[in-house]
Every structure is written in C-alpha cells, then in structure tokens.
Amino acid sequence: MGGAVGTGLFLGSAQVIQSAGPSIILGYAIVGLIAFLIMRQMGEMIVEEPVAGSFSYFSQKYWGKFPGFLSGWNYWVMYILVAMTELTAVAKYVHYWWPHIPAWVSALFFFVIVTGFNLGNVKFYGESEFWLAIIKVVAVISMIVFGLYLLLTAGADSTATVANLWQHGGFFPHGFSGLFYMLAFLMFAFGGIELIGMTAAEAENPDKSIPQAVNRVIFRILVFYVASLAIIMSLIPWNQLDLGGLDKSPFVMIFSQLGLGWAAHLLNFIILTAALSVYNSGMYANSRMLYGLAVQGNAPKMFAKVSKQGVPITAVIFSSILIFGCVLLNYFVPEEALSHLMYLAVAALVLNWALISFTHLKFKRAKKLEGTRVKFPSLFSPVSNYIVLVFISMILYIMWVQNFKESVILIPIWIIVMFGLFKMLSWNKSR
C-alpha cells in the first residue's frame, strides 16, 4: 500500500470529484476490484517462483523473449514516470505552505534525500519506507475516525451529513458517464499496488508473506480509498468544495473549509510524506527491475552489479538520473508538469496490467500441462483474466475519447520502439 496510496488518491481525486461527484466512491471500488484480481494473478506466479524482476521473468519464461523484454522495460519506464509524478506533487504540497519557493527547488531537495535512502542497504530502504508508509496509513485511519466524530456530533445547522452523498444532484450528479469517463484517471491511484512482485526475491518467507499481503489488499482498498472519500464528501457537499483543479487536495481543503486550519496543515504534511513514500517505492522498483533485466540479459551487464550490501548501485544511480528530469520539467513548465506525467504514467500502467494478465494465462496453461498444483491459485481464472483485459480495453477507449489521445497513440509507438531495440540487441548478441 506504501507504493499505491499517494498522489492519485490525495491530489488526483480532486478532478474526479468535480466530474463524478459522490459516485467517485463506486469508481474506486470498481478499479480496486480489478487491481485485486491482478494482484491475485501475479501472487499465484510469484509464490510459485519468487524471483527478482518478476514481471519480465514470467513473461520471458512462459510467453517469449520479447514479451519479457517489453514487460520489464515498460515497468521500469512506468515507475520512472510515477516517481517523477510524485516528486512533482511534493512540490505542490510544499507550495501550500510556502508559495514563494519554486517547484523545482522542492523537487531537487527531496530528490537528493530519497536517492540517498535507496543507495543504502535494503534494510535501510525498508525501514524508511515503513515509516513513510505508516504515517499515511495511521493518518488516513485517524481522518476517518475524526470525520465520523464530526458527523456524529454535527449540530442541526451543520452541513455535515451522510445525506450529502445522494443529495445535491444525486449519487451520479452528472449521470453514469460522469464516472465512466473518469475511470482512466482513477487507474493512476492504483498504480504501484503490483509493487509486491518486486519484493518476492528479497522477502524472508514468500510462501507465507506474499499471500497474506495480497489477500489483505482488498480490505485496505475499502478502507483507504472508499471509506476515506465517503467520509470527506459527507462532511461538505461535493459541489461546495473549493478544489481548483489538480492543484489542491480535497483532503486538505475539506478541513480548511470547515475552519480546522490545524487539521488541514497536519493533513498536508501527511500527504507530503505519502507522495515521498510512493516516490521511494518507485525508486526501489526501478532499480530492482533494471537489475532483473540485466540478469536476464535484457539490459547492460553493468546494472547486474551489486554493492557489498546487495544493493544494485548502478541501477539506482541510472534510474535516479532519469527521475532528475522531473526537476527540469518543474523548472521549465511547472504548471503543466503534473498532468502530463499522470497521463503518460496511466498509458504505461495500462500496458503493464495487460501484460501481467496475459502472462498469467500463459503461466496457467504451462502449469496445467505439467500437472502442477500451484500453492496460491488466483481467483476465477481464466474468467478473471478476461474481465481484466476487457476492462483495460474499456480504459483505452475512455483515454481515446477524452484528453488522453496522445497517451493511447504512444502505446503502439512504444511497443514498436521496444521491438526495434530488442531485435538490435538480439542481433548484437548473435554476433
């Protein structure tokens, strides 16, 4: 959850509330269910074979060399984009307190700190991520409890009431289409939930810890996404919430409008740590995927080198150099940086989820032919795989008819570029 609960929920939900109203709650539940099905599909594979760079490993073993090459590099690029998005969001949270500080300065400051976290051993990374993640976990639960207290103690003249979820235009104030066309945006909030696949090779007891973590995800989605948004939209009618597009967090503004300035400042700090947590996770995922690609021969061998502490230093440094592009982006186009990065990250996420589900179908077929009984079978496969793939097709349609056209067009271009690089590397190897 440390890799998933971040900007997509705390900042990105602002645009969805404006377009979908209270039905955003249903939207997060729908996308959360799809994410859980993918988690179970991936969980089945990684419990059976806990390896580094799991996505690309399984794609290469059960599907072919190019799918392995594509899935690995796509996941790496996705997390470069996610890390850049979260770093950009951090600058916006800092701007809430100190609007005079340029976005690129904030981005540079936190870039140096998080890169330092990841250059230490994996235990140091794990400790830093635990504390960054636990802050936002405790904060979201506390906010839900505090919100319930405000609802239960609200006076007759208060606007705080659960009825706000169906009054003021109804649960679907702009019709079902208002929610439907926001599903692509909601996907970004769940990008990173599949990060557990990166931890399998370094987990102490994957047979036990991975199934536990995967099965708890659905409960945590209900708490962190569904319950938290239900509470904040009960406190103030959705159409009276002053959000101002992507620049303000509804979680902060709700308490600011209620006159609870201390709660708004505290929550802004919590949300800042949440973004840093996802960025920290992204850096970890990038370096481990790049290491896995190098081990498979799909990336230069220098990325397979590790320090005495077992950290792929070269992979961490190379990934961080590209993430530094975020600092430059915030210097040249600070107003547009966040939206551009989110659109590109969603495109990479769509391809990533599709590759996981396709690979799982291949994995199931292979295990069936072997007569192997897996330890942690996925739910309702292959039906769940087809549900996931239909949903992803629907997301591509939504992206096409909305303002995501460039992202959709980039997907086939990206696949063609990757195929060209793959052929070039294959030819070089054969020589």
CSV table of C-alpha atoms in Angstrom, one decimal:
chain,number,residue,atom,x,y,z
A,1,MET,CA,0.0,0.0,0.0
A,2,GLY,CA,3.0,2.3,0.5
A,3,GLY,CA,3.6,2.1,-3.2
A,4,ALA,CA,0.0,2.8,-4.2
A,5,VAL,CA,-1.6,5.3,-1.7
A,6,GLY,CA,-0.3,8.7,-2.9
A,7,THR,CA,-1.0,11.4,-5.4
A,8,GLY,CA,-3.7,9.5,-7.3
A,9,LEU,CA,-5.9,9.5,-4.2
A,10,PHE,CA,-4.8,12.6,-2.3
A,11,LEU,CA,-4.4,15.0,-5.2
A,12,GLY,CA,-5.8,13.4,-8.3
A,13,SER,CA,-9.2,12.7,-6.7
A,14,ALA,CA,-9.9,16.5,-6.9
A,15,GLN,CA,-10.6,16.3,-10.7
A,16,VAL,CA,-12.7,13.2,-10.3
A,17,ILE,CA,-14.9,14.7,-7.6
A,18,GLN,CA,-15.6,17.7,-9.8
A,19,SER,CA,-16.6,15.3,-12.7
A,20,ALA,CA,-18.3,12.4,-10.9
A,21,GLY,CA,-19.4,13.8,-7.5
A,22,PRO,CA,-20.1,11.1,-4.8
A,23,SER,CA,-20.0,8.3,-7.4
A,24,ILE,CA,-16.2,8.5,-7.2
A,25,ILE,CA,-16.7,6.1,-4.3
A,26,LEU,CA,-18.1,3.4,-6.6
A,27,GLY,CA,-15.3,4.2,-9.2
A,28,TYR,CA,-12.6,3.5,-6.7
A,29,ALA,CA,-14.3,0.2,-5.6
A,30,ILE,CA,-14.6,-0.9,-9.3
A,31,VAL,CA,-10.9,-0.2,-10.2
A,32,GLY,CA,-9.9,-1.6,-6.8
A,33,LEU,CA,-11.6,-4.9,-7.6
A,34,ILE,CA,-9.7,-5.1,-10.9
A,35,ALA,CA,-6.5,-4.3,-9.2
A,36,PHE,CA,-7.2,-7.1,-6.6
A,37,LEU,CA,-7.8,-9.6,-9.4
A,38,ILE,CA,-4.5,-8.7,-11.0
A,39,MET,CA,-2.8,-9.0,-7.6
A,40,ARG,CA,-4.1,-12.5,-7.2
A,41,GLN,CA,-2.9,-13.4,-10.7
A,42,MET,CA,0.5,-12.1,-10.0
A,43,GLY,CA,0.5,-13.5,-6.5
A,44,GLU,CA,0.0,-17.0,-7.9
A,45,MET,CA,3.1,-16.7,-10.1
A,46,ILE,CA,5.4,-15.1,-7.5
A,47,VAL,CA,4.6,-17.5,-4.7
A,48,GLU,CA,5.4,-20.4,-7.1
A,49,GLU,CA,8.7,-18.8,-8.3
A,50,PRO,CA,9.9,-15.9,-6.1
A,51,VAL,CA,12.5,-14.2,-8.3
A,52,ALA,CA,13.9,-10.7,-9.0
A,53,GLY,CA,12.2,-8.7,-11.7
A,54,SER,CA,9.2,-11.0,-11.5
A,55,PHE,CA,7.1,-9.5,-14.3
A,56,SER,CA,9.7,-9.7,-17.0
A,57,TYR,CA,10.9,-13.1,-15.7
A,58,PHE,CA,7.5,-14.7,-16.0
A,59,SER,CA,6.8,-13.0,-19.4
A,60,GLN,CA,10.1,-14.3,-20.8
A,61,LYS,CA,9.7,-17.8,-19.4
A,62,TYR,CA,6.1,-18.5,-20.2
A,63,TRP,CA,5.4,-16.2,-23.2
A,64,GLY,CA,8.6,-15.4,-25.1
A,65,LYS,CA,11.8,-13.3,-25.1
A,66,PHE,CA,10.3,-10.1,-26.5
A,67,PRO,CA,7.3,-10.1,-24.0
A,68,GLY,CA,9.8,-10.4,-21.2
A,69,PHE,CA,11.9,-7.6,-22.7
A,70,LEU,CA,8.9,-5.4,-23.2
A,71,SER,CA,7.2,-6.0,-19.8
A,72,GLY,CA,10.5,-5.4,-17.9
A,73,TRP,CA,11.4,-2.1,-19.7
A,74,ASN,CA,7.7,-0.9,-19.6
A,75,TYR,CA,7.5,-1.4,-15.9
A,76,TRP,CA,10.8,0.4,-15.4
A,77,VAL,CA,9.6,3.4,-17.5
A,78,MET,CA,6.2,3.4,-15.7
A,79,TYR,CA,7.9,3.8,-12.4
A,80,ILE,CA,10.2,6.5,-13.7
A,81,LEU,CA,7.1,8.4,-14.6
A,82,VAL,CA,5.3,7.6,-11.3
A,83,ALA,CA,8.4,8.7,-9.4
A,84,MET,CA,8.5,11.9,-11.4
A,85,THR,CA,4.8,12.5,-10.8
A,86,GLU,CA,5.1,12.0,-7.1
A,87,LEU,CA,8.1,14.3,-6.9
A,88,THR,CA,6.1,17.0,-8.8
A,89,ALA,CA,3.2,16.5,-6.4
A,90,VAL,CA,5.5,17.0,-3.4
A,91,ALA,CA,6.4,20.5,-4.8
A,92,LYS,CA,2.7,21.3,-4.8
A,93,TYR,CA,2.3,20.3,-1.2
A,94,VAL,CA,5.2,22.4,-0.2
A,95,HIS,CA,3.6,25.3,-2.2
A,96,TYR,CA,0.6,25.1,0.2
A,97,TRP,CA,2.8,26.4,3.0
A,98,TRP,CA,5.5,28.4,1.1
A,99,PRO,CA,4.1,29.6,-2.3
A,100,HIS,CA,7.3,31.6,-2.9
A,101,ILE,CA,9.5,28.5,-3.1
A,102,PRO,CA,9.9,27.5,-6.8
A,103,ALA,CA,8.6,23.9,-7.6
A,104,TRP,CA,12.0,22.8,-9.0
A,105,VAL,CA,13.7,23.7,-5.7
A,106,SER,CA,11.4,21.5,-3.6
A,107,ALA,CA,11.7,18.7,-6.2
A,108,LEU,CA,15.5,18.9,-6.1
A,109,PHE,CA,15.7,18.8,-2.3
A,110,PHE,CA,13.6,15.7,-1.9
A,111,PHE,CA,15.2,14.1,-5.0
A,112,VAL,CA,18.6,14.1,-3.1
A,113,ILE,CA,17.1,12.7,0.1
A,114,VAL,CA,15.2,9.8,-1.5
A,115,THR,CA,18.1,8.8,-3.7
A,116,GLY,CA,20.2,8.6,-0.6
A,117,PHE,CA,17.7,6.3,1.0
A,118,ASN,CA,17.9,3.9,-1.9
A,119,LEU,CA,21.7,3.8,-2.0
A,120,GLY,CA,21.8,2.3,1.4
A,121,ASN,CA,21.1,-1.4,2.0
A,122,VAL,CA,17.7,-2.9,1.5
A,123,LYS,CA,17.0,-2.9,5.3
A,124,PHE,CA,17.6,0.8,5.4
A,125,TYR,CA,15.2,1.3,2.4
A,126,GLY,CA,12.7,-1.0,4.2
A,127,GLU,CA,12.8,1.0,7.4
A,128,SER,CA,12.5,4.3,5.7
A,129,GLU,CA,9.6,3.1,3.6
A,130,PHE,CA,7.9,1.5,6.6
A,131,TRP,CA,7.9,4.8,8.5
A,132,LEU,CA,6.9,6.9,5.4
A,133,ALA,CA,4.0,4.4,4.7
A,134,ILE,CA,2.9,4.0,8.4
A,135,ILE,CA,2.5,7.8,8.7
A,136,LYS,CA,-0.1,7.9,5.9
A,137,VAL,CA,-1.8,4.7,7.0
A,138,VAL,CA,-2.3,6.0,10.6
A,139,ALA,CA,-3.3,9.4,9.2
A,140,VAL,CA,-6.0,8.0,6.9
A,141,ILE,CA,-7.5,5.9,9.6
A,142,SER,CA,-7.3,8.8,12.1
A,143,MET,CA,-9.0,11.0,9.5
A,144,ILE,CA,-11.8,8.5,9.0
A,145,VAL,CA,-12.3,8.3,12.8
A,146,PHE,CA,-12.2,12.1,13.2
A,147,GLY,CA,-14.6,12.5,10.3
A,148,LEU,CA,-17.0,10.1,11.8
A,149,TYR,CA,-16.8,12.0,15.1
A,150,LEU,CA,-17.6,15.3,13.3
A,151,LEU,CA,-20.6,13.6,11.5
A,152,LEU,CA,-22.0,12.1,14.8
A,153,THR,CA,-21.6,15.3,16.7
A,154,ALA,CA,-22.8,17.7,14.0
A,155,GLY,CA,-25.5,20.2,15.0
A,156,ALA,CA,-28.8,20.9,13.3
A,157,ASP,CA,-27.3,23.8,11.4
A,158,SER,CA,-24.2,21.9,10.2
A,159,THR,CA,-23.7,20.8,6.6
A,160,ALA,CA,-22.1,17.6,7.7
A,161,THR,CA,-24.4,14.7,7.0
A,162,VAL,CA,-24.2,11.3,5.2
A,163,ALA,CA,-27.1,12.6,3.0
A,164,ASN,CA,-24.6,14.7,1.1
A,165,LEU,CA,-23.7,11.5,-0.7
A,166,TRP,CA,-27.1,11.4,-2.6
A,167,GLN,CA,-28.3,15.0,-2.2
A,168,HIS,CA,-27.0,17.9,-4.4
A,169,GLY,CA,-27.7,16.3,-7.7
A,170,GLY,CA,-27.8,12.6,-6.6
A,171,PHE,CA,-25.1,10.0,-6.3
A,172,PHE,CA,-24.5,10.4,-10.1
A,173,PRO,CA,-24.8,14.2,-10.4
A,174,HIS,CA,-23.5,14.2,-14.0
A,175,GLY,CA,-25.0,10.7,-14.9
A,176,PHE,CA,-23.1,7.5,-15.1
A,177,SER,CA,-21.0,8.9,-17.9
A,178,GLY,CA,-19.5,11.4,-15.4
A,179,LEU,CA,-18.0,8.5,-13.5
A,180,PHE,CA,-17.3,6.3,-16.6
A,181,TYR,CA,-15.1,8.8,-18.3
A,182,MET,CA,-13.0,9.2,-15.1
A,183,LEU,CA,-12.1,5.5,-14.7
A,184,ALA,CA,-8.9,6.0,-16.6
A,185,PHE,CA,-7.9,8.8,-14.2
A,186,LEU,CA,-8.8,6.5,-11.2
A,187,MET,CA,-6.4,3.8,-12.5
A,188,PHE,CA,-3.5,6.0,-11.7
A,189,ALA,CA,-4.4,5.9,-8.0
A,190,PHE,CA,-3.8,2.1,-8.1
A,191,GLY,CA,-0.6,2.2,-10.0
A,192,GLY,CA,2.1,0.7,-7.7
A,193,ILE,CA,-0.1,-1.9,-6.0
A,194,GLU,CA,1.6,-4.6,-8.0
A,195,LEU,CA,4.9,-3.5,-6.5
A,196,ILE,CA,4.8,-6.6,-4.3
A,197,GLY,CA,6.1,-8.6,-7.2
A,198,MET,CA,9.4,-6.8,-6.9
A,199,THR,CA,9.8,-7.8,-3.3
A,200,ALA,CA,9.4,-11.6,-3.7
A,201,ALA,CA,13.1,-12.3,-4.2
A,202,GLU,CA,14.1,-10.4,-1.0
A,203,ALA,CA,11.2,-11.4,1.2
A,204,GLU,CA,12.2,-13.7,4.1
A,205,ASN,CA,9.3,-16.2,3.7
A,206,PRO,CA,7.5,-15.5,0.4
A,207,ASP,CA,5.2,-18.6,0.7
A,208,LYS,CA,3.6,-17.1,3.7
A,209,SER,CA,4.1,-13.3,3.5
A,210,ILE,CA,3.1,-12.8,-0.2
A,211,PRO,CA,-0.4,-14.5,0.1
A,212,GLN,CA,-1.0,-12.6,3.4
A,213,ALA,CA,-0.1,-9.3,1.8
A,214,VAL,CA,-2.1,-9.9,-1.4
A,215,ASN,CA,-5.3,-11.1,0.4
A,216,ARG,CA,-5.3,-8.0,2.7
A,217,VAL,CA,-5.2,-5.6,-0.2
A,218,ILE,CA,-9.0,-5.8,-0.8
A,219,PHE,CA,-9.7,-4.8,2.8
A,220,ARG,CA,-7.2,-2.0,2.6
A,221,ILE,CA,-8.6,-0.7,-0.6
A,222,LEU,CA,-12.1,-0.4,1.0
A,223,VAL,CA,-10.6,1.5,4.0
A,224,PHE,CA,-8.1,3.8,2.3
A,225,TYR,CA,-10.0,4.6,-0.9
A,226,VAL,CA,-13.7,4.0,-0.4
A,227,ALA,CA,-14.2,4.9,3.3
A,228,SER,CA,-11.9,7.9,3.3
A,229,LEU,CA,-13.7,9.5,0.3
A,230,ALA,CA,-17.1,8.7,1.7
A,231,ILE,CA,-16.3,10.5,4.9
A,232,ILE,CA,-14.9,13.7,3.3
A,233,MET,CA,-17.8,14.0,0.9
A,234,SER,CA,-20.2,13.6,3.8
A,235,LEU,CA,-18.6,16.5,5.7
A,236,ILE,CA,-19.2,19.1,3.0
A,237,PRO,CA,-21.4,18.7,-0.1
A,238,TRP,CA,-19.2,17.8,-3.1
A,239,ASN,CA,-20.3,20.8,-5.1
A,240,GLN,CA,-19.3,23.3,-2.4
A,241,LEU,CA,-15.8,22.0,-2.1
A,242,ASP,CA,-13.3,24.6,-3.4
A,243,LEU,CA,-10.7,22.4,-5.2
A,244,GLY,CA,-9.4,24.4,-8.2
A,245,GLY,CA,-8.4,21.5,-10.5
A,246,LEU,CA,-5.4,19.4,-9.8
A,247,ASP,CA,-3.6,21.9,-7.6
A,248,LYS,CA,-5.4,21.3,-4.4
A,249,SER,CA,-6.0,18.2,-2.3
A,250,PRO,CA,-9.7,17.6,-1.3
A,251,PHE,CA,-8.4,16.0,1.9
A,252,VAL,CA,-6.7,19.3,2.9
A,253,MET,CA,-9.3,21.7,1.6
A,254,ILE,CA,-12.2,19.9,3.3
A,255,PHE,CA,-10.7,20.7,6.8
A,256,SER,CA,-9.7,24.1,5.7
A,257,GLN,CA,-13.3,25.0,4.7
A,258,LEU,CA,-14.5,23.5,8.0
A,259,GLY,CA,-12.4,26.1,9.8
A,260,LEU,CA,-10.0,23.4,11.1
A,261,GLY,CA,-6.7,25.0,10.0
A,262,TRP,CA,-4.6,22.8,12.2
A,263,ALA,CA,-6.1,19.7,10.7
A,264,ALA,CA,-5.5,21.0,7.2
A,265,HIS,CA,-1.8,21.7,7.9
A,266,LEU,CA,-1.4,18.3,9.6
A,267,LEU,CA,-3.0,16.5,6.7
A,268,ASN,CA,-0.9,18.4,4.1
A,269,PHE,CA,2.2,17.1,5.9
A,270,ILE,CA,0.8,13.6,5.9
A,271,ILE,CA,0.0,13.8,2.2
A,272,LEU,CA,3.5,15.1,1.5
A,273,THR,CA,5.0,12.0,3.3
A,274,ALA,CA,2.6,9.8,1.3
A,275,ALA,CA,4.0,11.2,-2.0
A,276,LEU,CA,7.5,10.7,-0.8
A,277,SER,CA,6.6,7.1,0.2
A,278,VAL,CA,5.4,6.3,-3.3
A,279,TYR,CA,8.4,8.0,-4.8
A,280,ASN,CA,10.7,6.0,-2.5
A,281,SER,CA,8.9,2.8,-3.6
A,282,GLY,CA,9.2,3.8,-7.2
A,283,MET,CA,13.0,4.2,-6.9
A,284,TYR,CA,13.2,0.7,-5.3
A,285,ALA,CA,11.1,-0.9,-8.0
A,286,ASN,CA,13.1,0.8,-10.8
A,287,SER,CA,16.4,-0.4,-9.6
A,288,ARG,CA,15.2,-4.0,-8.9
A,289,MET,CA,13.6,-4.2,-12.3
A,290,LEU,CA,16.7,-2.9,-14.1
A,291,TYR,CA,18.8,-5.4,-12.1
A,292,GLY,CA,16.4,-8.2,-13.1
A,293,LEU,CA,16.6,-7.2,-16.8
A,294,ALA,CA,20.4,-7.2,-16.6
A,295,VAL,CA,20.4,-10.7,-15.1
A,296,GLN,CA,18.2,-11.9,-17.9
A,297,GLY,CA,20.5,-10.3,-20.5
A,298,ASN,CA,17.9,-7.7,-21.5
A,299,ALA,CA,19.9,-4.8,-20.2
A,300,PRO,CA,23.6,-3.9,-20.0
A,301,LYS,CA,25.5,-6.2,-17.6
A,302,MET,CA,26.7,-3.2,-15.5
A,303,PHE,CA,23.2,-3.0,-14.0
A,304,ALA,CA,23.6,-6.5,-12.5
A,305,LYS,CA,26.4,-5.4,-10.3
A,306,VAL,CA,25.6,-5.0,-6.6
A,307,SER,CA,27.4,-3.5,-3.6
A,308,LYS,CA,28.6,-5.4,-0.6
A,309,GLN,CA,25.2,-4.7,1.0
A,310,GLY,CA,23.4,-6.3,-2.0
A,311,VAL,CA,22.2,-3.0,-3.5
A,312,PRO,CA,22.3,-2.6,-7.3
A,313,ILE,CA,24.1,0.7,-7.0
A,314,THR,CA,24.5,1.3,-10.8
A,315,ALA,CA,20.8,0.6,-11.4
A,316,VAL,CA,19.8,3.0,-8.6
A,317,ILE,CA,22.0,5.8,-10.0
A,318,PHE,CA,20.9,5.4,-13.6
A,319,SER,CA,17.2,5.4,-12.6
A,320,SER,CA,17.7,8.5,-10.4
A,321,ILE,CA,19.4,10.4,-13.3
A,322,LEU,CA,16.3,10.0,-15.4
A,323,ILE,CA,14.0,10.9,-12.5
A,324,PHE,CA,16.1,14.1,-12.2
A,325,GLY,CA,14.3,15.1,-15.4
A,326,CYS,CA,11.3,15.9,-13.1
A,327,VAL,CA,13.3,18.7,-11.6
A,328,LEU,CA,14.0,20.1,-15.1
A,329,LEU,CA,10.3,19.7,-16.0
A,330,ASN,CA,9.3,21.7,-12.9
A,331,TYR,CA,11.8,24.4,-13.8
A,332,PHE,CA,10.5,24.9,-17.4
A,333,VAL,CA,6.8,24.0,-17.2
A,334,PRO,CA,5.8,23.9,-13.5
A,335,GLU,CA,2.0,24.4,-14.2
A,336,GLU,CA,1.7,21.6,-16.7
A,337,ALA,CA,4.2,19.0,-15.3
A,338,LEU,CA,1.8,17.0,-13.1
A,339,SER,CA,-1.0,16.5,-15.7
A,340,HIS,CA,1.4,15.5,-18.4
A,341,LEU,CA,3.2,13.0,-16.2
A,342,MET,CA,0.0,11.4,-14.9
A,343,TYR,CA,-1.3,10.9,-18.5
A,344,LEU,CA,1.9,9.1,-19.6
A,345,ALA,CA,2.0,7.0,-16.4
A,346,VAL,CA,-1.6,5.8,-17.0
A,347,ALA,CA,-0.6,4.6,-20.5
A,348,ALA,CA,2.4,2.6,-19.1
A,349,LEU,CA,0.1,1.2,-16.4
A,350,VAL,CA,-2.5,0.0,-18.9
A,351,LEU,CA,0.2,-1.9,-20.8
A,352,ASN,CA,1.7,-3.2,-17.6
A,353,TRP,CA,-1.6,-4.7,-16.3
A,354,ALA,CA,-2.4,-6.2,-19.7
A,355,LEU,CA,1.0,-7.9,-19.8
A,356,ILE,CA,0.6,-9.3,-16.3
A,357,SER,CA,-2.9,-10.8,-17.1
A,358,PHE,CA,-1.7,-12.2,-20.5
A,359,THR,CA,1.4,-13.7,-18.9
A,360,HIS,CA,-0.7,-15.3,-16.2
A,361,LEU,CA,-2.9,-17.0,-18.8
A,362,LYS,CA,0.3,-18.5,-20.3
A,363,PHE,CA,1.6,-19.5,-16.9
A,364,LYS,CA,-1.7,-21.3,-16.1
A,365,ARG,CA,-1.6,-23.2,-19.4
A,366,ALA,CA,2.0,-24.3,-18.7
A,367,LYS,CA,1.3,-25.5,-15.2
A,368,LYS,CA,-1.8,-27.4,-16.4
A,369,LEU,CA,0.3,-29.2,-19.0
A,370,GLU,CA,2.9,-30.0,-16.3
A,371,GLY,CA,0.2,-31.3,-13.9
A,372,THR,CA,1.5,-28.9,-11.2
A,373,ARG,CA,-0.8,-27.9,-8.4
A,374,VAL,CA,0.0,-24.3,-7.5
A,375,LYS,CA,0.3,-23.1,-3.9
A,376,PHE,CA,-1.7,-19.9,-4.2
A,377,PRO,CA,-4.2,-20.1,-7.1
A,378,SER,CA,-5.7,-16.9,-8.4
A,379,LEU,CA,-9.5,-16.1,-8.3
A,380,PHE,CA,-11.8,-17.3,-11.0
A,381,SER,CA,-9.1,-17.7,-13.7
A,382,PRO,CA,-9.3,-17.6,-16.7
A,383,VAL,CA,-12.6,-15.6,-16.3
A,384,SER,CA,-10.9,-13.0,-14.1
A,385,ASN,CA,-8.2,-12.6,-16.8
A,386,TYR,CA,-10.8,-11.9,-19.5
A,387,ILE,CA,-12.6,-9.4,-17.1
A,388,VAL,CA,-9.3,-7.6,-16.6
A,389,LEU,CA,-8.5,-7.5,-20.3
A,390,VAL,CA,-12.0,-6.2,-21.2
A,391,PHE,CA,-11.6,-3.5,-18.5
A,392,ILE,CA,-8.3,-2.4,-19.9
A,393,SER,CA,-9.8,-2.2,-23.4
A,394,MET,CA,-12.5,0.0,-22.0
A,395,ILE,CA,-9.9,2.2,-20.4
A,396,LEU,CA,-8.1,2.6,-23.7
A,397,TYR,CA,-11.5,3.7,-25.3
A,398,ILE,CA,-12.0,6.2,-22.5
A,399,MET,CA,-8.5,7.6,-22.9
A,400,TRP,CA,-9.1,7.9,-26.7
A,401,VAL,CA,-12.4,9.9,-26.4
A,402,GLN,CA,-11.1,12.1,-23.6
A,403,ASN,CA,-7.9,14.1,-23.4
A,404,PHE,CA,-5.6,11.0,-23.3
A,405,LYS,CA,-5.3,10.5,-27.1
A,406,GLU,CA,-1.6,11.2,-27.1
A,407,SER,CA,-1.1,8.5,-24.4
A,408,VAL,CA,-3.0,5.9,-26.4
A,409,ILE,CA,-1.1,6.7,-29.6
A,410,LEU,CA,2.2,6.4,-27.6
A,411,ILE,CA,1.4,2.8,-26.6
A,412,PRO,CA,1.9,1.1,-30.1
A,413,ILE,CA,4.8,3.5,-30.8
A,414,TRP,CA,6.5,2.4,-27.6
A,415,ILE,CA,5.9,-1.3,-28.4
A,416,ILE,CA,7.4,-0.8,-31.9
A,417,VAL,CA,10.4,1.1,-30.5
A,418,MET,CA,11.0,-1.7,-27.9
A,419,PHE,CA,10.7,-4.3,-30.6
A,420,GLY,CA,13.4,-2.5,-32.7
A,421,LEU,CA,15.7,-2.3,-29.7
A,422,PHE,CA,15.1,-6.0,-28.9
A,423,LYS,CA,16.0,-7.0,-32.4
A,424,MET,CA,19.1,-4.8,-32.3
A,425,LEU,CA,20.2,-6.4,-29.1
A,426,SER,CA,19.5,-9.9,-30.3
A,427,TRP,CA,21.5,-9.3,-33.5
A,428,ASN,CA,24.4,-7.9,-31.4
A,429,LYS,CA,24.3,-10.9,-29.1
A,430,SER,CA,24.3,-13.3,-32.1
A,431,ARG,CA,27.4,-11.6,-33.4
